[in-house]
Tab-separated table of C-alpha atoms in Angstrom:
chain	number	residue	atom	x	y	z
A	23	MET	CA	-72.481	92.454	-35.940
A	24	THR	CA	-75.183	90.038	-37.028
A	25	ASP	CA	-74.373	86.462	-35.983
A	26	GLY	CA	-74.906	83.255	-37.930
A	27	LEU	CA	-73.601	84.495	-41.288
A	28	PRO	CA	-70.219	84.514	-43.000
A	29	PRO	CA	-68.409	87.860	-42.454
A	30	GLU	CA	-68.926	89.000	-46.038
A	31	LEU	CA	-72.718	88.615	-45.660
A	32	ARG	CA	-73.054	90.477	-42.361
A	33	ARG	CA	-74.067	94.079	-41.816
A	34	GLU	CA	-73.845	96.292	-38.788
A	35	SER	CA	-76.683	95.822	-36.279
A	36	ASP	CA	-78.488	98.861	-35.025
A	37	THR	CA	-78.941	98.736	-31.267
A	38	ALA	CA	-80.969	101.938	-31.024
A	39	PRO	CA	-84.217	101.719	-29.026
A	40	GLY	CA	-87.132	100.894	-31.289
A	41	GLY	CA	-85.365	98.258	-33.332
A	42	LEU	CA	-85.873	94.517	-33.529
A	43	SER	CA	-83.112	91.970	-33.033
A	44	VAL	CA	-83.083	88.192	-33.323
A	45	GLU	CA	-80.119	86.151	-32.091
A	46	ASP	CA	-79.446	82.490	-32.897
A	47	LEU	CA	-83.137	81.596	-33.120
A	48	SER	CA	-84.043	77.953	-33.786
A	49	PHE	CA	-87.331	76.050	-33.801
A	50	SER	CA	-88.362	72.507	-34.725
A	51	TYR	CA	-91.612	70.717	-35.431
A	52	GLY	CA	-90.612	67.325	-34.113
A	53	ALA	CA	-87.762	66.121	-36.326
A	54	ARG	CA	-88.240	68.908	-38.880
A	55	GLN	CA	-86.035	71.962	-38.365
A	56	ALA	CA	-88.116	75.031	-39.273
A	57	LEU	CA	-85.539	77.644	-38.218
A	58	ASP	CA	-81.836	76.991	-37.793
A	59	GLY	CA	-79.749	79.585	-35.905
A	60	VAL	CA	-81.361	82.669	-37.455
A	61	SER	CA	-79.854	86.035	-36.451
A	62	PHE	CA	-80.572	89.535	-37.784
A	63	ALA	CA	-81.390	93.096	-36.754
A	64	CYS	CA	-84.063	95.433	-38.144
A	65	ARG	CA	-83.125	99.083	-37.824
A	66	PRO	CA	-85.400	101.982	-36.836
A	67	GLY	CA	-86.486	104.009	-39.824
A	68	ARG	CA	-85.813	101.157	-42.237
A	69	PHE	CA	-88.035	98.891	-44.327
A	70	THR	CA	-86.613	95.378	-43.895
A	71	ALA	CA	-87.978	92.827	-46.355
A	72	LEU	CA	-87.953	89.180	-45.290
A	73	LEU	CA	-87.931	87.336	-48.593
A	74	GLY	CA	-88.447	83.611	-48.784
A	75	PRO	CA	-90.381	81.005	-50.778
A	76	ASN	CA	-93.305	79.128	-49.267
A	77	GLY	CA	-91.999	76.815	-46.559
A	78	ALA	CA	-88.895	78.925	-45.889
A	79	GLY	CA	-89.812	79.483	-42.238
A	80	LYS	CA	-91.309	82.990	-42.463
A	81	SER	CA	-94.557	82.087	-40.694
A	82	THR	CA	-92.700	80.209	-37.968
A	83	LEU	CA	-90.466	83.226	-37.424
A	84	PHE	CA	-93.477	85.529	-37.138
A	85	ALA	CA	-95.161	83.130	-34.714
A	86	LEU	CA	-92.066	83.348	-32.509
A	87	LEU	CA	-91.835	87.139	-32.830
A	88	THR	CA	-95.465	87.503	-31.729
A	89	ARG	CA	-95.160	84.843	-29.001
A	90	LEU	CA	-97.696	82.511	-30.568
A	91	PHE	CA	-94.816	80.025	-30.322
A	92	THR	CA	-91.965	80.028	-27.826
A	93	THR	CA	-88.546	78.424	-27.955
A	94	PRO	CA	-85.583	78.175	-25.545
A	95	HIS	CA	-83.211	78.416	-28.503
A	96	GLY	CA	-82.319	82.039	-29.192
A	97	ARG	CA	-83.245	85.537	-28.127
A	98	ILE	CA	-85.674	88.164	-29.431
A	99	ARG	CA	-85.537	91.821	-28.415
A	100	ILE	CA	-88.225	94.330	-29.395
A	101	ALA	CA	-87.419	97.996	-28.771
A	102	GLY	CA	-84.782	96.838	-26.315
A	103	ALA	CA	-87.151	94.554	-24.345
A	104	ASP	CA	-86.402	90.832	-24.149
A	105	LEU	CA	-89.496	88.979	-25.405
A	106	ALA	CA	-88.959	85.990	-23.114
A	107	ARG	CA	-88.257	88.006	-19.948
A	108	SER	CA	-90.570	90.982	-20.486
A	109	PRO	CA	-93.251	89.822	-22.963
A	110	ARG	CA	-95.797	92.528	-22.144
A	111	LYS	CA	-93.307	95.326	-22.547
A	112	ALA	CA	-91.933	93.835	-25.760
A	113	LEU	CA	-95.314	93.171	-27.364
A	114	ALA	CA	-96.633	96.615	-26.370
A	115	ASN	CA	-94.016	98.090	-28.720
A	116	MET	CA	-95.153	95.985	-31.672
A	117	GLY	CA	-97.870	96.424	-34.270
A	118	ILE	CA	-98.852	93.362	-36.301
A	119	VAL	CA	-100.617	92.759	-39.612
A	120	PHE	CA	-101.137	89.044	-40.066
A	121	GLN	CA	-101.440	87.249	-43.388
A	122	GLN	CA	-105.049	86.254	-42.658
A	123	PRO	CA	-107.549	89.098	-42.122
A	124	THR	CA	-108.576	89.603	-38.489
A	125	LEU	CA	-111.106	92.445	-38.697
A	126	ASP	CA	-114.708	92.127	-37.520
A	127	LEU	CA	-116.616	92.427	-40.785
A	128	ASP	CA	-119.841	93.609	-39.143
A	129	LEU	CA	-118.254	96.520	-37.288
A	130	THR	CA	-117.365	99.844	-38.842
A	131	VAL	CA	-113.770	100.797	-39.488
A	132	ARG	CA	-113.793	103.095	-36.459
A	133	ARG	CA	-115.371	100.504	-34.168
A	134	ASN	CA	-112.728	97.955	-35.123
A	135	LEU	CA	-110.015	100.414	-34.138
A	136	SER	CA	-111.854	101.511	-30.987
A	137	TYR	CA	-112.115	97.942	-29.771
A	138	PHE	CA	-108.392	97.430	-30.375
A	139	ALA	CA	-107.546	100.656	-28.512
A	140	ALA	CA	-109.640	99.512	-25.554
A	141	LEU	CA	-107.717	96.229	-25.425
A	142	HIS	CA	-104.541	98.285	-25.097
A	143	GLY	CA	-106.054	100.330	-22.277
A	144	ILE	CA	-106.089	103.597	-24.211
A	145	PRO	CA	-108.783	105.913	-22.723
A	146	GLY	CA	-111.614	107.235	-24.868
A	147	ARG	CA	-110.461	110.752	-25.779
A	148	ALA	CA	-106.858	109.662	-26.406
A	149	ALA	CA	-108.095	106.646	-28.380
A	150	ALA	CA	-110.292	108.850	-30.592
A	151	ALA	CA	-107.370	111.159	-31.365
A	152	ARG	CA	-105.069	108.244	-32.174
A	153	ILE	CA	-107.701	106.575	-34.349
A	154	ASP	CA	-108.284	109.793	-36.304
A	155	ALA	CA	-104.536	110.229	-36.843
A	156	SER	CA	-104.047	106.604	-37.872
A	157	LEU	CA	-106.943	106.620	-40.340
A	158	GLU	CA	-105.785	109.923	-41.798
A	159	ARG	CA	-102.282	108.545	-42.275
A	160	LEU	CA	-103.630	105.556	-44.206
A	161	GLY	CA	-106.133	107.559	-46.264
A	162	MET	CA	-109.118	105.933	-44.546
A	163	ALA	CA	-110.642	108.871	-42.641
A	164	GLU	CA	-113.572	109.211	-45.047
A	165	ARG	CA	-114.434	105.535	-44.610
A	166	ALA	CA	-114.384	105.497	-40.810
A	167	GLY	CA	-118.169	104.980	-40.599
A	168	GLU	CA	-118.365	102.195	-43.196
A	169	ARG	CA	-118.708	98.538	-42.259
A	170	VAL	CA	-115.603	96.540	-43.032
A	171	ARG	CA	-117.774	94.069	-44.941
A	172	ASP	CA	-118.489	96.790	-47.503
A	173	LEU	CA	-114.834	97.646	-48.153
A	174	ASN	CA	-112.683	96.249	-50.944
A	175	GLY	CA	-109.597	94.183	-50.153
A	176	GLY	CA	-107.176	97.092	-50.355
A	177	HIS	CA	-109.186	99.251	-47.958
A	178	ARG	CA	-109.527	96.360	-45.521
A	179	ARG	CA	-105.750	96.005	-45.485
A	180	ARG	CA	-105.347	99.737	-44.905
A	181	THR	CA	-107.754	99.404	-41.990
A	182	GLU	CA	-105.645	96.620	-40.514
A	183	LEU	CA	-102.530	98.757	-40.878
A	184	ALA	CA	-104.284	101.699	-39.230
A	185	ARG	CA	-105.364	99.441	-36.366
A	186	ALA	CA	-101.825	98.131	-35.919
A	187	LEU	CA	-100.597	101.715	-35.434
A	188	VAL	CA	-103.220	102.933	-32.952
A	189	HIS	CA	-101.089	102.182	-29.875
A	190	SER	CA	-98.056	103.954	-31.423
A	191	PRO	CA	-95.724	100.957	-31.726
A	192	SER	CA	-92.084	101.411	-32.658
A	193	VAL	CA	-91.945	98.106	-34.572
A	194	LEU	CA	-94.377	96.980	-37.305
A	195	LEU	CA	-94.549	93.353	-38.466
A	196	CYS	CA	-96.345	92.569	-41.735
A	197	ASP	CA	-96.743	88.897	-42.650
A	198	GLU	CA	-97.415	88.782	-46.417
A	199	PRO	CA	-100.047	91.526	-46.069
A	200	THR	CA	-100.703	91.908	-49.799
A	201	VAL	CA	-101.856	88.327	-50.421
A	202	GLY	CA	-105.011	88.318	-52.548
A	203	LEU	CA	-104.894	92.017	-53.475
A	204	ASP	CA	-104.977	93.365	-57.019
A	205	ALA	CA	-101.822	94.983	-58.385
A	206	ALA	CA	-102.888	98.583	-57.690
A	207	SER	CA	-103.975	97.856	-54.101
A	208	ARG	CA	-100.826	95.865	-53.466
A	209	GLN	CA	-98.607	98.706	-54.676
A	210	ALA	CA	-100.508	101.240	-52.581
A	211	ILE	CA	-99.999	99.181	-49.404
A	212	VAL	CA	-96.282	98.694	-50.162
A	213	ASP	CA	-95.907	102.443	-50.731
A	214	HIS	CA	-97.733	103.290	-47.497
A	215	VAL	CA	-95.531	101.030	-45.386
A	216	HIS	CA	-92.361	102.383	-46.987
A	217	GLU	CA	-93.565	105.863	-45.999
A	218	LEU	CA	-94.118	104.663	-42.417
A	219	ALA	CA	-90.557	103.343	-42.322
A	220	ALA	CA	-89.224	106.618	-43.713
A	221	GLY	CA	-91.019	108.337	-40.823
A	222	GLY	CA	-88.974	106.379	-38.264
A	223	LEU	CA	-90.858	103.111	-37.791
A	224	THR	CA	-88.996	99.797	-37.737
A	225	VAL	CA	-90.663	97.573	-40.366
A	226	LEU	CA	-90.249	93.844	-40.956
A	227	TRP	CA	-92.168	92.889	-44.098
A	228	ALA	CA	-92.419	89.184	-44.972
A	229	THR	CA	-93.109	88.328	-48.612
A	230	HIS	CA	-92.287	85.964	-51.452
A	231	LEU	CA	-92.897	88.683	-54.048
A	232	THR	CA	-89.670	90.291	-55.199
A	233	ASP	CA	-91.349	93.336	-56.767
A	234	GLU	CA	-92.283	94.524	-53.263
A	235	VAL	CA	-88.594	95.024	-52.456
A	236	ARG	CA	-86.813	98.272	-53.385
A	237	ALA	CA	-83.081	98.559	-54.024
A	238	GLU	CA	-82.533	100.695	-50.926
A	239	ASP	CA	-84.441	98.331	-48.600
A	240	ASP	CA	-82.704	96.121	-46.083
A	241	LEU	CA	-83.170	92.542	-47.231
A	242	LEU	CA	-83.149	89.168	-45.483
A	243	VAL	CA	-83.294	86.029	-47.639
A	244	LEU	CA	-84.637	83.022	-45.745
A	245	HIS	CA	-84.627	79.532	-47.243
A	246	ARG	CA	-85.258	76.170	-45.581
A	247	GLY	CA	-85.011	77.739	-42.164
A	248	ARG	CA	-81.627	79.378	-42.700
A	249	LEU	CA	-80.752	82.992	-43.357
A	250	LEU	CA	-78.799	83.097	-46.620
A	251	ARG	CA	-78.306	86.832	-47.079
A	252	ASP	CA	-78.507	89.971	-44.912
A	253	GLY	CA	-77.790	93.407	-46.408
A	254	THR	CA	-79.407	95.992	-48.638
A	255	ALA	CA	-81.249	94.703	-51.679
A	256	ALA	CA	-78.781	96.524	-53.954
A	257	GLU	CA	-75.795	94.912	-52.235
A	258	ILE	CA	-77.287	91.431	-52.342
A	259	SER	CA	-78.396	91.597	-55.971
A	260	ALA	CA	-74.991	93.085	-56.959
A	261	GLY	CA	-75.853	94.268	-60.460
A	262	SER	CA	-78.532	91.627	-61.067
A	263	THR	CA	-82.208	91.961	-60.163
A	264	VAL	CA	-83.613	90.963	-56.791
A	265	SER	CA	-85.827	88.446	-58.591
A	266	GLU	CA	-82.911	86.764	-60.387
A	267	THR	CA	-80.783	86.716	-57.237
A	268	PHE	CA	-83.624	85.274	-55.172
A	269	LEU	CA	-84.274	82.526	-57.709
A	270	ASP	CA	-80.583	81.647	-57.859
A	271	LEU	CA	-80.287	81.452	-54.086
A	272	THR	CA	-83.406	79.393	-53.474
A	273	ARG	CA	-82.814	77.080	-56.428
A	274	ALA	CA	-79.578	75.834	-54.919
A	275	PRO	CA	-79.443	73.600	-51.810
A	276	ALA	CA	-79.601	75.703	-48.643
């Protein structure tokens, strides 16, 4: 079971290879507690939404999951690999889309992905096949030769998603990936990532936008560094809307 929550708020953890689990994770910036005993599990083949207002601790959590930060307090396992003990193995199973764009604007879409594949040690012919498959999956094959600078915001985000999938990770982290996109582009990205989850990928999607969460999604509500709810969105909202439930939870003292 997931630790750190009252029994009625817990759901069964999935220990299958390919999942992501966090156990009793804490982190402080000096005297300020950014995360306080956070525990949860993201299941393979599921879209898990991490919902929290600005300042909830989402970015700190993602920094710990990607090893930008480290902490002795808690444990992170990615596809069964302990991040602290086997960081290379753990991180090799993870694809990441950060909140801030990280593409080289002067390279083409394909060159951006080729460079990333080379960093992962994927040889040329295998890299080309993976890049083609990844771009096709994200509807970007026809734009492979275009410079990223010439793409709109939605297509740049699709390129970043395609890049994150080139090395065939089992876990995908998305840190507020729709920030700054128009409504149509935002919906298209949300739909694409839900399809990836339905295909077997483990997805952790951080957002503060409740309309990106579907009733059947697994949902984590983070507020002031503490995990307030862990279950499906339908269970947590319990007849209300996700938006109303989220506002009620984050309005009250954590």
